[in-house]
CSV table of C-alpha atoms in Angstrom, one decimal:
chain,number,residue,atom,x,y,z
A,5,UNK,CA,0.0,0.0,0.0
A,6,UNK,CA,1.3,3.4,-0.9
A,7,UNK,CA,1.7,5.8,2.0
A,8,UNK,CA,-1.4,8.0,2.2
A,9,UNK,CA,0.6,11.1,2.1
A,10,UNK,CA,1.3,10.3,-1.6
A,11,UNK,CA,-1.5,11.7,-3.8
A,12,UNK,CA,-0.4,11.9,-7.4
A,13,UNK,CA,0.1,9.1,-9.8
A,14,UNK,CA,1.1,8.6,-13.4
A,15,UNK,CA,-0.6,5.7,-15.2
A,16,UNK,CA,0.5,4.5,-18.6
A,17,UNK,CA,-1.6,2.1,-20.7
A,18,UNK,CA,-0.1,-0.6,-22.9
A,19,UNK,CA,-1.1,-1.6,-26.4
A,20,UNK,CA,2.0,-3.1,-28.0
A,21,UNK,CA,3.2,-0.8,-30.8
A,22,UNK,CA,0.5,1.8,-30.0
A,23,UNK,CA,2.6,2.6,-27.0
A,24,UNK,CA,4.8,4.8,-29.2
A,25,UNK,CA,2.4,7.6,-28.5
A,26,UNK,CA,3.1,7.5,-24.7
A,27,UNK,CA,6.8,7.3,-25.5
A,28,UNK,CA,6.5,10.6,-27.3
A,29,UNK,CA,4.6,12.2,-24.4
A,30,UNK,CA,7.1,10.9,-21.8
A,31,UNK,CA,10.1,12.1,-23.9
A,32,UNK,CA,8.5,15.5,-24.0
A,33,UNK,CA,8.2,15.4,-20.2
A,34,UNK,CA,12.0,14.6,-20.0
A,35,UNK,CA,12.8,17.5,-22.3
A,36,UNK,CA,11.0,19.7,-19.7
A,37,UNK,CA,12.3,18.0,-16.6
A,38,UNK,CA,8.7,17.3,-15.6
A,39,UNK,CA,8.1,14.7,-13.0
A,40,UNK,CA,5.8,15.8,-10.2
A,41,UNK,CA,4.3,12.4,-9.4
A,42,UNK,CA,4.4,10.4,-6.1
A,43,UNK,CA,4.1,7.0,-7.7
A,44,UNK,CA,3.8,5.3,-11.1
A,45,UNK,CA,1.7,2.4,-12.5
A,46,UNK,CA,2.3,0.8,-15.9
A,47,UNK,CA,0.8,-1.9,-18.0
A,48,UNK,CA,2.6,-4.0,-20.7
A,49,UNK,CA,4.4,-1.7,-23.1
A,50,UNK,CA,3.2,1.3,-21.0
A,51,UNK,CA,5.3,-0.1,-18.2
A,52,UNK,CA,8.4,-0.3,-20.3
A,53,UNK,CA,7.8,3.3,-21.5
A,54,UNK,CA,7.5,4.4,-17.9
A,55,UNK,CA,10.8,2.6,-17.1
A,56,UNK,CA,12.7,4.6,-19.7
A,57,UNK,CA,11.1,7.8,-18.5
A,58,UNK,CA,12.1,7.1,-14.9
A,59,UNK,CA,15.6,6.2,-16.1
A,60,UNK,CA,15.8,9.6,-17.8
A,61,UNK,CA,16.7,7.8,-21.1
A,62,UNK,CA,15.1,10.0,-23.7
A,63,UNK,CA,14.4,8.3,-27.1
A,64,UNK,CA,15.5,4.9,-25.7
A,65,UNK,CA,12.1,3.4,-26.3
A,66,UNK,CA,11.6,5.4,-29.5
A,67,UNK,CA,14.6,3.4,-30.8
A,68,UNK,CA,12.9,0.1,-29.6
A,69,UNK,CA,9.7,0.9,-31.5
A,70,UNK,CA,11.3,2.1,-34.7
A,71,UNK,CA,14.3,-0.2,-34.9
A,72,UNK,CA,14.3,-3.4,-32.7
A,73,UNK,CA,10.5,-4.0,-32.9
A,74,UNK,CA,10.6,-3.9,-36.7
A,75,UNK,CA,13.3,-6.5,-37.1
A,76,UNK,CA,12.2,-10.0,-38.2
A,77,UNK,CA,13.7,-11.5,-35.1
A,78,UNK,CA,10.9,-9.8,-33.1
A,79,UNK,CA,7.6,-10.0,-35.1
A,80,UNK,CA,7.6,-13.0,-37.4
A,81,UNK,CA,4.3,-14.3,-38.8
A,82,UNK,CA,5.9,-17.4,-40.5
A,83,UNK,CA,7.5,-18.4,-37.2
A,84,UNK,CA,4.1,-18.0,-35.5
A,85,UNK,CA,2.3,-20.3,-37.9
A,86,UNK,CA,5.0,-22.9,-37.3
A,87,UNK,CA,4.2,-22.8,-33.6
A,88,UNK,CA,6.6,-20.2,-32.4
A,89,UNK,CA,6.2,-16.7,-31.0
A,90,UNK,CA,4.6,-14.0,-33.1
A,91,UNK,CA,6.4,-11.5,-30.7
A,92,UNK,CA,9.7,-12.9,-29.5
A,93,UNK,CA,10.1,-11.1,-26.2
A,94,UNK,CA,13.0,-13.3,-25.2
A,95,UNK,CA,15.0,-11.9,-28.2
A,96,UNK,CA,13.9,-8.3,-27.6
A,97,UNK,CA,14.7,-8.3,-23.9
A,98,UNK,CA,18.1,-10.0,-24.4
A,99,UNK,CA,19.3,-7.6,-27.2
A,100,UNK,CA,18.0,-4.4,-25.5
A,101,UNK,CA,19.6,-5.4,-22.2
A,102,UNK,CA,22.9,-5.9,-24.0
A,103,UNK,CA,22.8,-2.8,-26.1
A,104,UNK,CA,20.5,-0.1,-24.4
A,105,UNK,CA,19.9,-1.4,-20.9
A,106,UNK,CA,17.7,0.6,-18.6
A,107,UNK,CA,19.6,2.7,-16.0
A,108,UNK,CA,18.2,0.8,-13.0
A,109,UNK,CA,20.0,2.9,-10.3
A,110,UNK,CA,18.5,6.1,-11.7
A,111,UNK,CA,15.0,4.6,-11.7
A,112,UNK,CA,15.1,3.7,-8.1
A,113,UNK,CA,17.2,6.7,-6.8
A,114,UNK,CA,13.9,8.7,-6.3
A,115,UNK,CA,12.6,6.1,-3.9
A,116,UNK,CA,9.1,6.4,-5.4
A,117,UNK,CA,7.0,3.2,-6.0
A,118,UNK,CA,6.9,1.9,-9.5
A,119,UNK,CA,4.1,-0.7,-9.9
A,120,UNK,CA,3.6,-2.9,-12.9
A,121,UNK,CA,0.4,-4.7,-13.6
A,122,UNK,CA,0.4,-8.5,-14.3
A,123,UNK,CA,-2.3,-11.1,-14.9
A,124,UNK,CA,-2.1,-14.3,-12.9
A,125,UNK,CA,-2.6,-17.2,-15.4
A,126,UNK,CA,-4.1,-19.5,-12.8
A,127,UNK,CA,-6.6,-17.1,-11.2
A,128,UNK,CA,-7.2,-14.5,-14.0
A,129,UNK,CA,-6.7,-11.7,-11.4
A,130,UNK,CA,-4.6,-8.6,-11.7
A,131,UNK,CA,-1.4,-8.5,-9.7
A,132,UNK,CA,0.0,-5.1,-8.9
A,133,UNK,CA,3.7,-5.8,-8.4
A,134,UNK,CA,6.0,-3.2,-6.9
A,135,UNK,CA,9.3,-3.4,-8.7
A,136,UNK,CA,12.9,-3.2,-7.6
A,137,UNK,CA,16.2,-2.9,-9.5
A,138,UNK,CA,16.5,-6.7,-9.0
A,139,UNK,CA,13.2,-7.7,-10.5
A,140,UNK,CA,12.2,-4.9,-12.9
A,141,UNK,CA,13.4,-6.3,-16.2
A,142,UNK,CA,11.7,-9.7,-15.6
A,143,UNK,CA,8.5,-8.1,-14.4
A,144,UNK,CA,8.4,-5.9,-17.5
A,145,UNK,CA,8.6,-8.9,-19.8
A,146,UNK,CA,5.9,-10.7,-17.8
A,147,UNK,CA,3.6,-7.7,-18.1
A,148,UNK,CA,4.1,-7.6,-21.9
A,149,UNK,CA,3.7,-11.4,-22.5
A,150,UNK,CA,0.5,-11.3,-24.5
A,151,UNK,CA,-1.0,-14.8,-24.4
A,152,UNK,CA,-1.0,-16.8,-27.7
A,153,UNK,CA,1.3,-14.3,-29.4
A,154,UNK,CA,4.1,-15.0,-27.0
A,155,UNK,CA,4.0,-18.7,-26.1
A,156,UNK,CA,5.5,-18.7,-22.6
A,157,UNK,CA,4.2,-17.6,-19.3
A,158,UNK,CA,7.0,-16.0,-17.2
A,159,UNK,CA,6.9,-17.0,-13.6
A,160,UNK,CA,6.8,-14.3,-10.9
A,161,UNK,CA,6.8,-15.3,-7.2
A,162,UNK,CA,6.2,-18.9,-8.3
A,163,UNK,CA,3.1,-18.1,-10.4
A,164,UNK,CA,2.8,-18.0,-14.2
A,165,UNK,CA,2.0,-14.5,-15.4
A,166,UNK,CA,0.8,-12.9,-18.6
A,167,UNK,CA,0.0,-9.5,-20.0
A,168,UNK,CA,-1.3,-7.1,-17.4
A,169,UNK,CA,-3.8,-5.7,-19.8
A,170,UNK,CA,-5.9,-8.9,-19.7
A,171,UNK,CA,-7.0,-8.2,-16.1
A,172,UNK,CA,-6.6,-4.4,-15.7
A,173,UNK,CA,-5.6,-2.4,-18.7
A,174,UNK,CA,-6.3,1.0,-17.0
A,175,UNK,CA,-5.6,0.5,-13.3
A,176,UNK,CA,-7.3,3.8,-12.2
A,177,UNK,CA,-9.5,2.2,-9.5
A,178,UNK,CA,-6.4,0.5,-8.0
A,179,UNK,CA,-4.6,3.9,-8.0
A,180,UNK,CA,-7.4,5.4,-6.1
A,181,UNK,CA,-7.5,2.6,-3.6
A,182,UNK,CA,-3.8,3.2,-3.0
A,183,UNK,CA,-4.4,6.8,-2.1
A,184,UNK,CA,-4.1,8.7,-5.4
A,185,UNK,CA,-6.1,11.9,-5.5
A,186,UNK,CA,-4.6,13.5,-8.6
A,187,UNK,CA,-4.2,11.1,-11.5
A,188,UNK,CA,-2.7,11.4,-15.0
A,189,UNK,CA,-3.5,8.6,-17.5
A,190,UNK,CA,-1.6,8.3,-20.8
A,191,UNK,CA,-3.7,6.1,-23.1
A,192,UNK,CA,-2.9,4.4,-26.4
A,193,UNK,CA,-6.4,4.8,-27.8
A,194,UNK,CA,-8.3,8.0,-28.8
A,195,UNK,CA,-10.6,9.4,-26.1
A,196,UNK,CA,-13.8,8.1,-27.5
A,197,UNK,CA,-12.6,4.5,-28.0
A,198,UNK,CA,-14.6,1.8,-26.3
A,199,UNK,CA,-13.5,-1.8,-26.4
A,200,UNK,CA,-15.5,-4.5,-28.0
A,201,UNK,CA,-14.8,-8.2,-28.3
A,202,UNK,CA,-13.3,-9.0,-31.7
A,203,UNK,CA,-12.1,-12.0,-33.6
A,204,UNK,CA,-8.7,-11.9,-31.8
A,205,UNK,CA,-10.4,-12.0,-28.4
A,206,UNK,CA,-12.4,-15.2,-29.4
A,207,UNK,CA,-9.2,-16.8,-30.7
A,208,UNK,CA,-7.4,-16.0,-27.5
A,209,UNK,CA,-10.2,-17.4,-25.4
A,210,UNK,CA,-10.1,-20.6,-27.4
A,211,UNK,CA,-6.4,-20.8,-26.9
A,212,UNK,CA,-6.8,-20.5,-23.1
A,213,UNK,CA,-9.0,-23.5,-22.6
A,214,UNK,CA,-6.5,-25.0,-20.1
A,215,UNK,CA,-6.8,-21.9,-17.9
A,216,UNK,CA,-10.6,-21.4,-17.4
A,217,UNK,CA,-10.1,-18.5,-15.0
A,218,UNK,CA,-7.8,-16.7,-17.4
A,219,UNK,CA,-10.3,-17.5,-20.1
A,220,UNK,CA,-13.0,-15.9,-18.0
A,221,UNK,CA,-10.8,-12.8,-17.4
A,222,UNK,CA,-10.3,-12.5,-21.2
A,223,UNK,CA,-14.1,-12.7,-21.8
A,224,UNK,CA,-14.6,-9.8,-19.4
A,225,UNK,CA,-11.8,-7.6,-20.6
A,226,UNK,CA,-13.9,-5.3,-22.7
A,227,UNK,CA,-16.4,-4.8,-19.8
A,228,UNK,CA,-13.6,-3.9,-17.4
A,229,UNK,CA,-11.9,-1.6,-19.9
A,230,UNK,CA,-15.1,0.3,-20.5
A,231,UNK,CA,-15.8,0.6,-16.8
A,232,UNK,CA,-12.3,2.1,-16.4
A,233,UNK,CA,-12.9,4.7,-19.1
A,234,UNK,CA,-16.2,5.6,-17.5
A,235,UNK,CA,-14.4,6.1,-14.2
A,236,UNK,CA,-11.9,8.4,-15.9
A,237,UNK,CA,-14.7,10.4,-17.3
A,238,UNK,CA,-16.6,10.7,-14.0
A,239,UNK,CA,-14.2,10.2,-11.1
A,240,UNK,CA,-15.4,10.1,-7.5
A,241,UNK,CA,-15.6,13.3,-5.5
A,242,UNK,CA,-12.2,14.6,-4.4
A,243,UNK,CA,-10.4,12.8,-7.3
A,244,UNK,CA,-9.0,14.7,-10.3
A,245,UNK,CA,-8.2,12.6,-13.4
A,246,UNK,CA,-6.5,14.0,-16.5
A,247,UNK,CA,-6.2,11.7,-19.5
A,248,UNK,CA,-3.8,12.2,-22.4
A,249,UNK,CA,-5.0,10.4,-25.6
A,250,UNK,CA,-3.9,10.0,-29.2
A,251,UNK,CA,-5.8,12.1,-31.7
A,252,UNK,CA,-8.6,10.6,-33.7
A,253,UNK,CA,-6.3,10.3,-36.7
A,254,UNK,CA,-3.8,8.2,-34.8
A,255,UNK,CA,-2.9,5.4,-37.2
A,256,UNK,CA,-0.6,3.1,-35.2
A,257,UNK,CA,-2.0,-0.4,-34.7
A,258,UNK,CA,-1.0,-3.1,-32.2
A,259,UNK,CA,1.5,-4.7,-34.6
A,260,UNK,CA,2.3,-1.8,-36.9
A,261,UNK,CA,5.5,-2.3,-38.9
A,262,UNK,CA,5.4,0.9,-41.0
A,263,UNK,CA,8.2,3.2,-39.7
A,264,UNK,CA,6.6,6.3,-41.1
A,265,UNK,CA,3.3,5.6,-39.2
A,266,UNK,CA,5.3,4.9,-36.0
A,267,UNK,CA,7.2,8.2,-36.5
A,268,UNK,CA,3.9,10.0,-36.9
A,269,UNK,CA,2.5,8.4,-33.7
A,270,UNK,CA,5.7,9.4,-31.7
A,271,UNK,CA,5.5,13.0,-32.9
A,272,UNK,CA,1.8,13.1,-32.0
A,273,UNK,CA,2.7,12.2,-28.5
A,274,UNK,CA,5.7,14.5,-28.3
A,275,UNK,CA,3.5,17.4,-29.4
A,276,UNK,CA,1.2,16.9,-26.5
A,277,UNK,CA,3.8,17.3,-23.8
A,278,UNK,CA,3.8,21.1,-23.3
A,279,UNK,CA,0.1,21.4,-23.2
A,280,UNK,CA,-0.2,18.5,-20.8
A,281,UNK,CA,2.3,20.0,-18.4
A,282,UNK,CA,0.5,23.3,-18.4
A,283,UNK,CA,-2.9,21.6,-17.8
A,284,UNK,CA,-1.5,19.5,-15.0
A,285,UNK,CA,-0.3,22.5,-13.1
A,286,UNK,CA,-3.9,23.9,-13.1
A,287,UNK,CA,-5.8,20.9,-11.7
């Protein structure tokens, strides 16, 4: 539990390659030396973007989205249809740790909690894991391990875990429970987006037959997501929530491989930083 004297939180949504928008926003924050938050919560790719922000490594994750993520070693449809990963997180984590590793001492030098959302494969419940310099890199991989598209379930505290977005893609309610009164949410979808179950959701649920509680969590994912967006729009008394969303013409998809579209999405995020900082200081 966060100390009740801590009132402000930054939450960053995931969304695979759509996360390049939040990378742009956060890089803009770094340009302005803006970090007024008491604690931090990230989901999936949003958590990795938060980690680069807290490490003060501007454009680190821009490089991941526009270089490493576009290499065939990471996204490979042929490998997927042969029974392998569509998204090879093992390769991505290994190479980025070797070549552009997060500055872990800087992340934790502030002594502010950094919480990453996971989904417990066996229970289907959200796990809000407070990270340390010893466990962060592994926790980030577990939170990004989208079931079916990445074939493994990383183990955390003896339990298999998967993408945090399955159980709680927008952990606003949990932030309030932990004492947050002033909340910023950086999303990876336009403001009016509401989730509906699509073909991919039904395929994922079929894939999860061995894990009925996770399958149930997947079935309720759209409902929980839309409840969270409703909470953002109408927070309880005494709670201020500011959401930063991509514009309606945001073109980046979950598995985008067009570098020009990714560049556009990054610049859309970067362009929002100054206005966001000004608005935050007024609420």
